[in-house]
């Protein structure tokens, strides 16, 4: 009987690993397809137009998308969403891609409209207009509230991991069920998150996050597209620009999502080490989400009610574009330290092999 159960467990693990590998390959395949699509549009435009487009503009649009993927709100949303899915026993491989595709949809739609001569798009990207303000409030409210709820949820999970770690240190036995978020706070926060059941739902959140046209990168892309349009560049070439932006952003967001999945999916035989790792990483994620939520909500209040107080005015002026790199570096550093400690312990203890 024991042997049968063991064989069944091994089979289930193998099937699970194969399924995860397939989803990872599908995610990376979608990113490659997006790059091929952008290059195809650029090639089609080059064949039908005598007006060349500087390759520097293409590279600029692509790198702008890459840079945009490291905005702190992208990192926090992808990281905290992945952490919640894993706490539910899921292993999502496409959270980063889904979020980025949702965000990219706004940029691509706006870029296509610019190419087609839709002058009203300028009212969406020009700071101070009614349309720009309204979209900024919608996008900021969605992102702020979502990150606030997720950050609070993960903060409770981090605290619970520390408590379980102390319980293990005292000799108590724990199960996987004990590691899942429980209690009043978890139940209350579960309600607004019930609709976020899969990466498909993250696509919608990414779309709503992108409605604000709140970054210089997005605005610059649309301005470049409009300027090239006036110069007489081919329509296909012009449309390729927002697709290059999306390709760069989706590549980095997807890799970020897979890296976070790898971090949270890391398990060790030592419950103390596993709980300590989860507590530290989840705590960093929760703090980052709450930090971004505080800034975003403050900026929304400043815009919506035309406030002039120093706090919300300062929050509205904060640029989080470069801070995301610091967050990624912090998460990778913690993961690397725990991995090195685990490897050293594993080599020093032959009984664990």
CSV table of C-alpha atoms in Angstrom, one decimal:
chain,number,residue,atom,x,y,z
A,1,UNK,CA,0.0,0.0,0.0
A,2,UNK,CA,2.8,2.4,0.9
A,3,UNK,CA,4.5,1.6,-2.4
A,4,UNK,CA,1.4,2.3,-4.4
A,5,UNK,CA,0.8,5.6,-2.6
A,6,UNK,CA,4.4,6.6,-3.3
A,7,UNK,CA,4.1,5.7,-7.0
A,8,UNK,CA,0.9,7.7,-7.3
A,9,UNK,CA,2.6,10.8,-5.6
A,10,UNK,CA,5.6,10.5,-8.0
A,11,UNK,CA,3.2,10.3,-11.0
A,12,UNK,CA,1.2,13.3,-9.9
A,13,UNK,CA,4.4,15.3,-9.4
A,14,UNK,CA,5.7,14.4,-12.8
A,15,UNK,CA,2.4,15.4,-14.4
A,16,UNK,CA,2.4,18.6,-12.5
A,17,UNK,CA,6.0,19.4,-13.6
A,18,UNK,CA,5.1,18.6,-17.2
A,19,UNK,CA,2.0,20.9,-17.1
A,20,UNK,CA,4.1,23.7,-15.6
A,21,UNK,CA,6.8,23.3,-18.2
A,22,UNK,CA,4.2,23.4,-21.0
A,23,UNK,CA,2.7,26.6,-19.6
A,24,UNK,CA,6.1,28.2,-19.3
A,25,UNK,CA,6.9,27.3,-22.9
A,26,UNK,CA,3.5,28.6,-24.0
A,27,UNK,CA,4.2,31.9,-22.2
A,28,UNK,CA,7.6,32.3,-23.8
A,29,UNK,CA,6.2,31.3,-27.1
A,30,UNK,CA,3.6,34.1,-26.9
A,31,UNK,CA,6.4,36.6,-26.2
A,32,UNK,CA,8.4,35.3,-29.2
A,33,UNK,CA,5.2,35.5,-31.4
A,34,UNK,CA,4.7,39.2,-30.4
A,35,UNK,CA,8.3,40.0,-31.4
A,36,UNK,CA,7.8,38.2,-34.7
A,37,UNK,CA,4.6,40.1,-35.3
A,38,UNK,CA,6.3,43.5,-34.7
A,39,UNK,CA,9.2,42.6,-37.0
A,40,UNK,CA,6.8,41.4,-39.6
A,41,UNK,CA,4.9,44.7,-39.6
A,42,UNK,CA,8.2,46.6,-39.8
A,43,UNK,CA,9.2,44.5,-42.8
A,44,UNK,CA,5.9,45.0,-44.5
A,45,UNK,CA,6.1,48.7,-44.0
A,46,UNK,CA,9.7,48.8,-45.4
A,47,UNK,CA,8.6,47.0,-48.6
A,48,UNK,CA,5.7,49.4,-49.3
A,49,UNK,CA,7.2,52.7,-48.5
A,50,UNK,CA,10.1,54.7,-49.8
A,51,UNK,CA,10.3,56.8,-46.6
A,52,UNK,CA,12.6,54.9,-44.3
A,53,UNK,CA,12.1,54.8,-40.5
A,54,UNK,CA,15.3,55.2,-38.4
A,55,UNK,CA,16.1,52.0,-36.7
A,56,UNK,CA,16.9,54.1,-33.7
A,57,UNK,CA,13.2,54.9,-33.3
A,58,UNK,CA,12.4,51.2,-33.2
A,59,UNK,CA,15.1,50.6,-30.6
A,60,UNK,CA,13.9,53.5,-28.6
A,61,UNK,CA,10.3,52.2,-28.6
A,62,UNK,CA,11.5,48.7,-27.6
A,63,UNK,CA,13.7,49.9,-24.8
A,64,UNK,CA,11.0,52.3,-23.6
A,65,UNK,CA,8.7,49.2,-23.2
A,66,UNK,CA,11.5,47.4,-21.3
A,67,UNK,CA,12.0,50.3,-19.0
A,68,UNK,CA,8.2,50.6,-18.4
A,69,UNK,CA,8.1,47.0,-17.3
A,70,UNK,CA,10.3,47.9,-14.3
A,71,UNK,CA,7.9,50.4,-12.9
A,72,UNK,CA,7.3,49.6,-9.3
A,73,UNK,CA,3.5,49.1,-9.8
A,74,UNK,CA,4.2,46.4,-12.5
A,75,UNK,CA,6.6,44.6,-10.2
A,76,UNK,CA,4.3,44.8,-7.1
A,77,UNK,CA,1.2,43.7,-9.0
A,78,UNK,CA,2.8,40.7,-10.7
A,79,UNK,CA,4.7,39.7,-7.5
A,80,UNK,CA,1.7,39.9,-5.1
A,81,UNK,CA,-0.7,38.3,-7.6
A,82,UNK,CA,1.7,35.3,-8.1
A,83,UNK,CA,2.1,35.0,-4.3
A,84,UNK,CA,-1.7,34.8,-3.9
A,85,UNK,CA,-2.1,32.2,-6.6
A,86,UNK,CA,0.6,30.0,-5.1
A,87,UNK,CA,-1.0,30.3,-1.6
A,88,UNK,CA,-4.1,28.8,-3.3
A,89,UNK,CA,-2.1,25.8,-4.5
A,90,UNK,CA,-1.8,27.0,-8.1
A,91,UNK,CA,1.4,27.5,-10.1
A,92,UNK,CA,0.7,30.2,-12.6
A,93,UNK,CA,3.3,30.8,-15.4
A,94,UNK,CA,1.6,33.6,-17.3
A,95,UNK,CA,0.8,36.2,-14.6
A,96,UNK,CA,3.5,38.6,-15.9
A,97,UNK,CA,2.5,38.1,-19.5
A,98,UNK,CA,-1.2,38.5,-18.8
A,99,UNK,CA,-0.7,41.8,-16.9
A,100,UNK,CA,1.7,43.1,-19.6
A,101,UNK,CA,-0.7,42.2,-22.4
A,102,UNK,CA,-3.5,44.0,-20.7
A,103,UNK,CA,-1.3,47.1,-20.2
A,104,UNK,CA,0.0,46.8,-23.8
A,105,UNK,CA,-3.6,46.6,-25.2
A,106,UNK,CA,-4.1,50.2,-24.1
A,107,UNK,CA,-0.9,51.4,-25.7
A,108,UNK,CA,-1.4,49.5,-28.9
A,109,UNK,CA,-5.0,50.7,-29.2
A,110,UNK,CA,-3.9,54.3,-28.7
A,111,UNK,CA,-1.0,53.9,-31.1
A,112,UNK,CA,-3.3,52.5,-33.9
A,113,UNK,CA,-5.8,55.3,-33.3
A,114,UNK,CA,-2.9,57.9,-33.7
A,115,UNK,CA,-1.8,56.3,-36.9
A,116,UNK,CA,-5.4,56.3,-38.3
A,117,UNK,CA,-5.5,60.1,-37.6
A,118,UNK,CA,-7.7,60.0,-34.5
A,119,UNK,CA,-7.0,63.5,-33.1
A,120,UNK,CA,-9.1,62.9,-30.0
A,121,UNK,CA,-6.3,60.6,-28.7
A,122,UNK,CA,-4.3,63.7,-27.8
A,123,UNK,CA,-6.9,64.7,-25.2
A,124,UNK,CA,-6.2,61.4,-23.5
A,125,UNK,CA,-2.4,61.9,-23.2
A,126,UNK,CA,-2.2,65.6,-22.8
A,127,UNK,CA,-1.8,66.4,-19.1
A,128,UNK,CA,-4.6,68.5,-17.6
A,129,UNK,CA,-7.4,67.6,-20.0
A,130,UNK,CA,-10.7,66.2,-18.7
A,131,UNK,CA,-10.2,62.9,-20.5
A,132,UNK,CA,-6.7,62.5,-19.2
A,133,UNK,CA,-7.7,63.3,-15.7
A,134,UNK,CA,-10.7,60.9,-15.8
A,135,UNK,CA,-8.6,58.0,-17.1
A,136,UNK,CA,-5.9,58.8,-14.6
A,137,UNK,CA,-8.4,58.6,-11.7
A,138,UNK,CA,-9.9,55.3,-13.0
A,139,UNK,CA,-6.5,53.7,-13.6
A,140,UNK,CA,-5.1,55.0,-10.3
A,141,UNK,CA,-8.1,53.9,-8.2
A,142,UNK,CA,-8.1,50.4,-9.6
A,143,UNK,CA,-4.3,49.9,-9.2
A,144,UNK,CA,-4.3,51.6,-5.7
A,145,UNK,CA,-7.2,49.6,-4.3
A,146,UNK,CA,-6.0,46.3,-5.8
A,147,UNK,CA,-2.4,46.7,-4.5
A,148,UNK,CA,-3.8,47.8,-1.1
A,149,UNK,CA,-5.9,44.7,-0.8
A,150,UNK,CA,-3.2,42.3,-2.0
A,151,UNK,CA,-0.5,44.0,0.1
A,152,UNK,CA,-2.6,43.6,3.2
A,153,UNK,CA,-3.5,40.0,2.4
A,154,UNK,CA,0.2,39.1,1.9
A,155,UNK,CA,1.2,41.0,5.0
A,156,UNK,CA,-1.0,38.7,7.0
A,157,UNK,CA,0.5,35.7,5.3
A,158,UNK,CA,4.0,37.0,6.2
A,159,UNK,CA,3.1,37.4,9.8
A,160,UNK,CA,1.5,33.9,9.8
A,161,UNK,CA,4.7,32.4,8.4
A,162,UNK,CA,6.8,34.0,11.2
A,163,UNK,CA,4.3,32.6,13.8
A,164,UNK,CA,4.5,29.1,12.3
A,165,UNK,CA,8.3,29.4,12.2
A,166,UNK,CA,8.3,30.0,15.9
A,167,UNK,CA,5.9,27.1,16.4
A,168,UNK,CA,8.2,24.7,14.5
A,169,UNK,CA,11.1,26.0,16.6
A,170,UNK,CA,9.1,25.0,19.7
A,171,UNK,CA,8.7,21.5,18.3
A,172,UNK,CA,5.1,21.7,17.0
A,173,UNK,CA,4.1,19.8,13.9
A,174,UNK,CA,2.5,21.8,11.0
A,175,UNK,CA,0.8,20.9,7.7
A,176,UNK,CA,0.4,22.6,4.4
A,177,UNK,CA,-3.1,23.7,5.5
A,178,UNK,CA,-1.6,25.5,8.4
A,179,UNK,CA,0.5,27.6,6.0
A,180,UNK,CA,-2.5,29.0,4.1
A,181,UNK,CA,-3.9,32.3,5.2
A,182,UNK,CA,-6.6,31.9,7.7
A,183,UNK,CA,-8.6,34.1,10.1
A,184,UNK,CA,-10.9,37.0,9.9
A,185,UNK,CA,-8.6,39.3,7.9
A,186,UNK,CA,-7.9,36.7,5.3
A,187,UNK,CA,-11.6,35.9,4.9
A,188,UNK,CA,-12.5,39.6,4.6
A,189,UNK,CA,-9.8,40.2,2.0
A,190,UNK,CA,-10.7,37.1,0.1
A,191,UNK,CA,-14.1,38.6,-0.9
A,192,UNK,CA,-12.7,41.4,-3.2
A,193,UNK,CA,-10.1,39.0,-4.6
A,194,UNK,CA,-12.6,36.2,-5.4
A,195,UNK,CA,-12.9,37.3,-9.1
A,196,UNK,CA,-9.1,37.1,-9.6
A,197,UNK,CA,-9.0,33.4,-10.1
A,198,UNK,CA,-6.5,33.0,-12.9
A,199,UNK,CA,-4.0,35.0,-15.1
A,200,UNK,CA,-6.9,35.8,-17.4
A,201,UNK,CA,-8.3,38.0,-14.8
A,202,UNK,CA,-4.9,39.7,-14.4
A,203,UNK,CA,-5.2,40.8,-18.1
A,204,UNK,CA,-8.2,42.9,-17.2
A,205,UNK,CA,-6.3,44.4,-14.2
A,206,UNK,CA,-3.3,45.2,-16.5
A,207,UNK,CA,-5.7,47.0,-18.9
A,208,UNK,CA,-7.2,49.1,-16.2
A,209,UNK,CA,-3.7,49.9,-14.8
A,210,UNK,CA,-2.8,51.2,-18.2
A,211,UNK,CA,-5.8,53.5,-18.6
A,212,UNK,CA,-4.1,56.4,-16.9
A,213,UNK,CA,-1.4,57.1,-19.5
A,214,UNK,CA,0.6,58.0,-16.4
A,215,UNK,CA,4.2,57.4,-17.6
A,216,UNK,CA,6.5,59.5,-19.8
A,217,UNK,CA,7.3,56.3,-21.7
A,218,UNK,CA,3.8,55.8,-23.0
A,219,UNK,CA,3.3,59.4,-23.9
A,220,UNK,CA,6.7,59.5,-25.6
A,221,UNK,CA,5.8,56.5,-27.7
A,222,UNK,CA,2.6,58.1,-28.9
A,223,UNK,CA,4.3,61.3,-29.7
A,224,UNK,CA,7.0,59.5,-31.7
A,225,UNK,CA,4.3,57.6,-33.6
A,226,UNK,CA,2.4,60.8,-34.4
A,227,UNK,CA,5.6,62.6,-35.5
A,228,UNK,CA,6.6,59.7,-37.8
A,229,UNK,CA,3.1,59.7,-39.2
A,230,UNK,CA,3.4,63.3,-40.3
A,231,UNK,CA,6.7,62.5,-42.0
A,232,UNK,CA,4.9,60.1,-44.3
A,233,UNK,CA,6.2,56.8,-43.0
A,234,UNK,CA,4.3,53.6,-44.0
A,235,UNK,CA,1.2,52.7,-41.9
A,236,UNK,CA,2.5,49.2,-41.2
A,237,UNK,CA,5.8,50.7,-40.0
A,238,UNK,CA,4.0,53.1,-37.7
A,239,UNK,CA,1.7,50.4,-36.2
A,240,UNK,CA,4.8,48.3,-35.5
A,241,UNK,CA,6.1,50.9,-33.0
A,242,UNK,CA,3.5,50.3,-30.3
A,243,UNK,CA,4.0,46.6,-30.9
A,244,UNK,CA,7.7,46.9,-30.3
A,245,UNK,CA,6.9,48.8,-27.1
A,246,UNK,CA,4.6,45.9,-26.1
A,247,UNK,CA,7.1,43.3,-27.0
A,248,UNK,CA,9.8,44.8,-24.8
A,249,UNK,CA,7.4,45.2,-21.9
A,250,UNK,CA,5.9,41.7,-22.2
A,251,UNK,CA,9.3,40.1,-22.4
A,252,UNK,CA,10.5,41.6,-19.1
A,253,UNK,CA,7.1,41.3,-17.3
A,254,UNK,CA,6.9,37.6,-18.3
A,255,UNK,CA,10.4,36.9,-17.1
A,256,UNK,CA,9.6,38.7,-13.9
A,257,UNK,CA,6.5,36.6,-13.4
A,258,UNK,CA,8.4,33.4,-14.0
A,259,UNK,CA,11.2,34.5,-11.6
A,260,UNK,CA,8.7,35.2,-8.9
A,261,UNK,CA,7.0,31.9,-9.5
A,262,UNK,CA,10.4,30.2,-9.1
A,263,UNK,CA,11.1,32.1,-5.9
A,264,UNK,CA,7.8,31.3,-4.3
A,265,UNK,CA,7.8,27.8,-5.6
A,266,UNK,CA,11.1,27.0,-4.0
A,267,UNK,CA,10.7,24.4,-1.3
A,268,UNK,CA,13.1,22.8,1.2
A,269,UNK,CA,12.9,19.8,3.5
A,270,UNK,CA,13.7,22.1,6.4
A,271,UNK,CA,10.4,23.7,7.5
A,272,UNK,CA,12.2,26.4,9.4
A,273,UNK,CA,14.1,27.5,6.3
A,274,UNK,CA,11.0,27.3,4.1
A,275,UNK,CA,8.9,29.4,6.5
A,276,UNK,CA,11.7,31.9,7.0
A,277,UNK,CA,12.1,32.4,3.2
A,278,UNK,CA,8.3,32.7,2.7
A,279,UNK,CA,8.0,35.2,5.5
A,280,UNK,CA,10.9,37.4,4.3
A,281,UNK,CA,9.9,37.4,0.6
A,282,UNK,CA,6.2,37.8,1.3
A,283,UNK,CA,6.9,40.6,3.7
A,284,UNK,CA,9.0,42.5,1.1
A,285,UNK,CA,6.2,42.0,-1.5
A,286,UNK,CA,3.5,43.2,0.9
A,287,UNK,CA,5.5,46.3,1.9
A,288,UNK,CA,6.1,47.2,-1.7
A,289,UNK,CA,2.4,46.8,-2.6
A,290,UNK,CA,1.3,48.8,0.4
A,291,UNK,CA,3.9,51.5,-0.4
A,292,UNK,CA,2.7,51.8,-4.0
A,293,UNK,CA,-0.9,51.8,-3.0
A,294,UNK,CA,-0.3,54.6,-0.6
A,295,UNK,CA,1.4,56.7,-3.3
A,296,UNK,CA,-1.2,55.9,-5.9
A,297,UNK,CA,-4.2,56.6,-3.7
A,298,UNK,CA,-2.6,59.9,-2.6
A,299,UNK,CA,-2.1,60.9,-6.2
A,300,UNK,CA,-5.7,60.0,-7.1
A,301,UNK,CA,-7.0,62.1,-4.2
A,302,UNK,CA,-4.8,65.0,-5.2
A,303,UNK,CA,-6.1,64.9,-8.8
A,304,UNK,CA,-9.8,64.1,-8.1
A,305,UNK,CA,-10.3,66.8,-5.5
A,306,UNK,CA,-7.7,69.3,-6.8
A,307,UNK,CA,-5.9,69.3,-3.4
A,308,UNK,CA,-3.0,71.6,-2.7
A,309,UNK,CA,-1.7,70.0,0.6
A,310,UNK,CA,2.0,69.2,0.6
A,311,UNK,CA,1.5,65.4,1.2
A,312,UNK,CA,-0.8,64.5,-1.7
A,313,UNK,CA,1.0,67.0,-3.9
A,314,UNK,CA,4.3,65.3,-3.2
A,315,UNK,CA,2.8,61.8,-3.8
A,316,UNK,CA,1.3,63.0,-7.1
A,317,UNK,CA,4.8,64.0,-8.2
A,318,UNK,CA,6.6,60.8,-7.3
A,319,UNK,CA,8.1,58.8,-10.3
A,320,UNK,CA,8.3,55.1,-9.5
A,321,UNK,CA,10.0,54.2,-12.8
A,322,UNK,CA,13.4,53.4,-11.5
A,323,UNK,CA,12.4,52.1,-8.1
A,324,UNK,CA,11.2,48.8,-9.6
A,325,UNK,CA,14.8,47.8,-10.3
A,326,UNK,CA,15.6,48.2,-6.6
A,327,UNK,CA,12.7,45.9,-5.7
A,328,UNK,CA,13.7,43.2,-8.1
A,329,UNK,CA,17.3,43.4,-6.8
A,330,UNK,CA,16.1,43.0,-3.2
A,331,UNK,CA,13.9,40.0,-4.0
A,332,UNK,CA,16.6,38.3,-6.0
A,333,UNK,CA,19.2,39.0,-3.3
A,334,UNK,CA,17.0,37.4,-0.6
A,335,UNK,CA,16.3,34.4,-2.8
A,336,UNK,CA,20.0,34.0,-3.7
A,337,UNK,CA,21.0,34.1,0.0
A,338,UNK,CA,18.5,31.5,1.0
A,339,UNK,CA,19.4,29.3,-2.0
A,340,UNK,CA,23.1,29.5,-1.1
A,341,UNK,CA,22.4,28.7,2.6
A,342,UNK,CA,20.2,25.8,1.5
A,343,UNK,CA,22.9,24.4,-0.9
A,344,UNK,CA,25.6,24.6,1.8
A,345,UNK,CA,23.4,22.8,4.3
A,346,UNK,CA,22.4,20.2,1.8
A,347,UNK,CA,26.1,19.4,0.9
A,348,UNK,CA,27.0,19.3,4.6
A,349,UNK,CA,24.3,16.8,5.4
A,350,UNK,CA,24.6,13.6,3.4
A,351,UNK,CA,21.5,12.2,5.1
A,352,UNK,CA,19.3,14.7,3.2
A,353,UNK,CA,20.4,13.4,-0.2
